[in-house]
Amino acid sequence: MLVIVDLDDTLCNTWEAAKKAAIRLLPRIFRLRKFRAFLYVASRRYKELEEMRELHLLGLDEIVQKVMGRIYKGENYSDIAEEFDKAFFSHLHLYPDAEPFLRGLKEMGAKIVLVTDSSARWQRRKIEHLGIARYLDGVIISGETGHTKFEPHNFILAKRMFPKERRMFVVGDRDETDMKGGKSIGATTILVRRGYFKGRKARHADFVVKNLSEALEVIEREHKA
């Protein structure tokens, strides 16, 4: 059995950590009188970033610097990006159900491949910070392959890692990437309703669950069927 799992907002609280890091930066932004940056966040203009596929190859610190560059053209904000980076990792943690989920999969004999978007440096740092490398049989990152999860490429790579595994599952929090990608390789898709995308419609999910405990129950049941 092969289980392809997402990282951000599936195993760990990326969106929550990013929000807390941004809030920590607000006093500095006010001191610098960068009110356009505050309005960018307050007006939720950051939603435009969802469709910018190049950003799915970058780390959050790089995205912060890129966004600040868009708002204030020609200025360097690497120091703000570094401050955001430190604040982000101080708030980043696994969801309480993540490690039991991964451990349960290993007890079932599953091969676990992490398929995630962002820069290789950023995601591998997260994996080390979260202490989950021991559970993973493979890691595929868009920043290394040059392909985001909007394409089937990285899911196909995961499938090719373990060609003898006939039963496949994809577990993630985003329908138009994780679930659609899972469908492209014939996997059973399980959407976890949490994080930034929890309110979106599920068009490609075979199962919709509230947490990873429920996802593990689905995999156990379907694997025995």
Short mmCIF file of C-alpha atoms in Angstrom, two decimals:
data_model
loop_
_atom_site.label_atom_id
_atom_site.label_comp_id
_atom_site.label_asym_id
_atom_site.label_seq_id
_atom_site.Cartn_x
_atom_site.Cartn_y
_atom_site.Cartn_z
CA MET A 1 0.00 0.00 0.00
CA LEU A 2 1.24 3.47 -0.94
CA VAL A 3 0.03 6.56 0.91
CA ILE A 4 0.90 9.95 -0.58
CA VAL A 5 0.47 12.68 2.00
CA ASP A 6 0.61 16.47 1.92
CA LEU A 7 2.56 18.46 4.52
CA ASP A 8 1.17 21.98 4.95
CA ASP A 9 -2.16 22.16 6.81
CA THR A 10 -2.43 18.38 6.58
CA LEU A 11 0.31 17.26 8.96
CA CYS A 12 1.26 20.66 10.39
CA ASN A 13 -0.31 24.06 11.12
CA THR A 14 1.34 26.09 8.35
CA TRP A 15 -1.49 28.59 7.83
CA GLU A 16 -1.93 29.23 11.55
CA ALA A 17 1.83 29.64 12.04
CA ALA A 18 2.01 32.06 9.10
CA LYS A 19 -0.83 34.17 10.52
CA LYS A 20 0.83 34.37 13.92
CA ALA A 21 4.16 35.30 12.32
CA ALA A 22 2.47 38.04 10.26
CA ILE A 23 0.79 39.45 13.37
CA ARG A 24 4.15 39.56 15.12
CA LEU A 25 5.50 41.65 12.22
CA LEU A 26 2.69 44.22 12.32
CA PRO A 27 4.29 46.54 14.94
CA ARG A 28 7.45 46.74 12.86
CA ILE A 29 5.46 47.44 9.69
CA PHE A 30 3.68 50.29 11.50
CA ARG A 31 6.98 51.67 12.78
CA LEU A 32 8.24 51.70 9.19
CA ARG A 33 4.97 53.38 8.16
CA LYS A 34 4.36 50.64 5.61
CA PHE A 35 0.59 51.04 5.71
CA ARG A 36 0.08 49.63 2.20
CA ALA A 37 1.39 46.29 3.47
CA PHE A 38 -1.16 46.36 6.29
CA LEU A 39 -3.97 47.17 3.85
CA TYR A 40 -2.79 44.34 1.57
CA VAL A 41 -3.36 41.87 4.40
CA ALA A 42 -6.48 43.52 5.83
CA SER A 43 -8.20 43.59 2.43
CA ARG A 44 -7.28 39.94 1.84
CA ARG A 45 -5.52 40.81 -1.42
CA TYR A 46 -3.12 38.00 -0.59
CA LYS A 47 -5.73 35.64 -2.05
CA GLU A 48 -4.42 36.62 -5.48
CA LEU A 49 -1.29 34.63 -4.67
CA GLU A 50 -3.22 31.34 -4.84
CA GLU A 51 -3.20 31.39 -8.62
CA MET A 52 0.45 32.45 -9.01
CA ARG A 53 1.96 29.05 -9.62
CA GLU A 54 5.54 30.29 -9.41
CA LEU A 55 4.96 30.95 -5.72
CA HIS A 56 4.34 27.24 -5.17
CA LEU A 57 8.07 26.76 -5.79
CA LEU A 58 9.13 29.26 -3.11
CA GLY A 59 9.41 29.25 0.67
CA LEU A 60 7.18 31.51 2.76
CA ASP A 61 10.09 33.77 3.61
CA GLU A 62 10.77 34.21 -0.11
CA ILE A 63 7.08 34.86 -0.73
CA VAL A 64 7.04 37.57 1.96
CA GLN A 65 9.98 39.30 0.31
CA LYS A 66 8.37 38.95 -3.12
CA VAL A 67 5.05 40.35 -1.93
CA MET A 68 6.72 43.30 -0.19
CA GLY A 69 8.61 43.93 -3.44
CA ARG A 70 5.30 43.98 -5.33
CA ILE A 71 3.82 46.49 -2.89
CA TYR A 72 6.95 48.64 -2.58
CA LYS A 73 8.78 48.25 -5.86
CA GLY A 74 12.56 48.39 -5.90
CA GLU A 75 13.11 48.03 -2.14
CA ASN A 76 14.82 45.14 -0.33
CA TYR A 77 12.95 43.48 2.52
CA SER A 78 15.20 40.51 3.26
CA ASP A 79 15.42 41.55 6.93
CA ILE A 80 11.63 41.44 7.28
CA ALA A 81 11.58 38.06 5.54
CA GLU A 82 14.18 36.76 7.99
CA GLU A 83 12.16 38.02 10.95
CA PHE A 84 9.05 36.37 9.53
CA ASP A 85 11.00 33.13 9.09
CA LYS A 86 12.02 33.03 12.76
CA ALA A 87 8.52 33.83 13.97
CA PHE A 88 6.98 31.24 11.66
CA PHE A 89 9.12 28.37 12.90
CA SER A 90 8.51 29.34 16.51
CA HIS A 91 4.80 28.66 15.93
CA LEU A 92 5.04 25.67 13.56
CA HIS A 93 4.07 22.28 14.99
CA LEU A 94 2.51 18.98 14.01
CA TYR A 95 -1.21 18.58 14.53
CA PRO A 96 -1.86 16.28 17.51
CA ASP A 97 -3.21 13.55 15.21
CA ALA A 98 -0.29 13.68 12.71
CA GLU A 99 2.21 11.40 14.42
CA PRO A 100 -0.40 8.76 15.40
CA PHE A 101 -1.56 8.83 11.77
CA LEU A 102 1.95 8.29 10.39
CA ARG A 103 2.72 5.64 13.00
CA GLY A 104 -0.54 3.85 12.24
CA LEU A 105 0.29 3.76 8.53
CA LYS A 106 3.72 2.27 9.23
CA GLU A 107 2.14 -0.38 11.45
CA MET A 108 -0.04 -1.32 8.47
CA GLY A 109 3.09 -1.72 6.34
CA ALA A 110 2.37 1.33 4.18
CA LYS A 111 4.94 3.16 2.11
CA ILE A 112 4.59 6.88 2.84
CA VAL A 113 5.64 9.51 0.30
CA LEU A 114 5.39 13.20 1.13
CA VAL A 115 4.41 15.31 -1.91
CA THR A 116 4.52 19.01 -1.19
CA ASP A 117 4.85 22.40 -2.87
CA SER A 118 7.35 25.15 -1.96
CA SER A 119 11.13 25.46 -2.03
CA ALA A 120 13.29 22.45 -1.17
CA ARG A 121 15.18 24.42 1.47
CA TRP A 122 11.98 25.52 3.22
CA GLN A 123 10.19 22.16 3.15
CA ARG A 124 13.20 20.08 4.18
CA ARG A 125 13.75 22.47 7.06
CA LYS A 126 10.13 21.90 8.11
CA ILE A 127 10.56 18.13 7.95
CA GLU A 128 13.60 18.37 10.22
CA HIS A 129 11.89 20.83 12.57
CA LEU A 130 8.82 18.58 12.87
CA GLY A 131 10.85 15.38 13.30
CA ILE A 132 8.91 13.27 10.80
CA ALA A 133 11.68 12.08 8.46
CA ARG A 134 11.75 8.63 10.07
CA TYR A 135 8.21 7.94 8.89
CA LEU A 136 8.81 8.90 5.25
CA ASP A 137 9.87 6.50 2.49
CA GLY A 138 10.13 9.32 -0.03
CA VAL A 139 9.94 13.11 -0.29
CA ILE A 140 8.96 14.96 -3.48
CA ILE A 141 9.11 18.77 -3.41
CA SER A 142 8.03 21.09 -6.22
CA GLY A 143 11.12 23.24 -5.71
CA GLU A 144 13.28 20.23 -6.65
CA THR A 145 11.21 18.84 -9.53
CA GLY A 146 10.15 22.17 -11.03
CA HIS A 147 6.53 20.98 -11.11
CA THR A 148 3.77 22.04 -8.71
CA LYS A 149 0.84 19.95 -7.50
CA PHE A 150 -1.40 21.71 -10.01
CA GLU A 151 0.14 19.16 -12.40
CA PRO A 152 0.11 15.35 -12.04
CA HIS A 153 3.89 15.11 -12.47
CA ASN A 154 4.90 14.77 -8.80
CA PHE A 155 2.12 12.29 -8.06
CA ILE A 156 3.32 10.16 -10.96
CA LEU A 157 6.85 10.30 -9.53
CA ALA A 158 5.54 9.07 -6.18
CA LYS A 159 3.73 6.19 -7.85
CA ARG A 160 6.88 5.23 -9.77
CA MET A 161 8.86 5.02 -6.51
CA PHE A 162 6.85 1.98 -5.47
CA PRO A 163 5.43 0.41 -8.65
CA LYS A 164 4.51 -2.84 -6.89
CA GLU A 165 2.07 -1.09 -4.54
CA ARG A 166 -1.31 -1.53 -6.22
CA ARG A 167 -3.45 0.16 -3.57
CA MET A 168 -2.83 3.91 -3.34
CA PHE A 169 -4.24 6.69 -1.18
CA VAL A 170 -3.68 10.45 -1.30
CA VAL A 171 -4.34 12.48 1.86
CA GLY A 172 -4.31 16.28 1.75
CA ASP A 173 -6.17 19.49 2.51
CA ARG A 174 -6.59 20.98 -0.98
CA ASP A 175 -9.02 19.61 -3.52
CA GLU A 176 -7.65 21.19 -6.70
CA THR A 177 -4.12 19.94 -6.04
CA ASP A 178 -3.98 16.96 -3.67
CA MET A 179 -7.29 15.37 -4.59
CA LYS A 180 -7.07 16.09 -8.31
CA GLY A 181 -3.49 14.84 -8.36
CA GLY A 182 -4.53 11.66 -6.59
CA LYS A 183 -7.25 11.02 -9.14
CA SER A 184 -4.73 11.40 -11.96
CA ILE A 185 -2.89 8.28 -10.75
CA GLY A 186 -5.93 6.23 -9.78
CA ALA A 187 -5.57 6.69 -6.02
CA THR A 188 -8.33 6.82 -3.42
CA THR A 189 -8.46 10.46 -2.32
CA ILE A 190 -9.11 11.67 1.23
CA LEU A 191 -9.64 15.39 1.87
CA VAL A 192 -8.90 16.65 5.38
CA ARG A 193 -11.03 19.68 6.22
CA ARG A 194 -8.68 22.07 7.96
CA GLY A 195 -6.28 24.90 7.30
CA TYR A 196 -6.59 27.67 4.72
CA PHE A 197 -8.67 25.69 2.19
CA LYS A 198 -11.12 24.00 4.58
CA GLY A 199 -14.12 25.90 3.24
CA ARG A 200 -13.62 24.97 -0.43
CA LYS A 201 -15.86 22.58 -2.37
CA ALA A 202 -14.65 19.00 -2.73
CA ARG A 203 -14.87 17.99 -6.38
CA HIS A 204 -12.19 15.31 -6.56
CA ALA A 205 -12.31 13.72 -3.10
CA ASP A 206 -13.59 10.19 -2.56
CA PHE A 207 -13.81 10.84 1.17
CA VAL A 208 -14.00 14.05 3.23
CA VAL A 209 -12.88 13.86 6.86
CA LYS A 210 -12.38 16.24 9.77
CA ASN A 211 -8.94 15.03 10.83
CA LEU A 212 -6.20 12.46 10.30
CA SER A 213 -7.70 10.05 12.80
CA GLU A 214 -10.71 9.74 10.52
CA ALA A 215 -8.42 9.51 7.48
CA LEU A 216 -6.59 6.57 9.07
CA GLU A 217 -9.92 4.84 9.74
CA VAL A 218 -10.88 5.24 6.07
CA ILE A 219 -7.54 3.80 4.91
CA GLU A 220 -7.79 0.84 7.32
CA ARG A 221 -11.34 0.09 6.18
CA GLU A 222 -10.64 0.47 2.47
CA HIS A 223 -7.41 -1.53 2.68
CA LYS A 224 -9.25 -4.48 4.23
CA ALA A 225 -12.11 -4.32 1.70
#
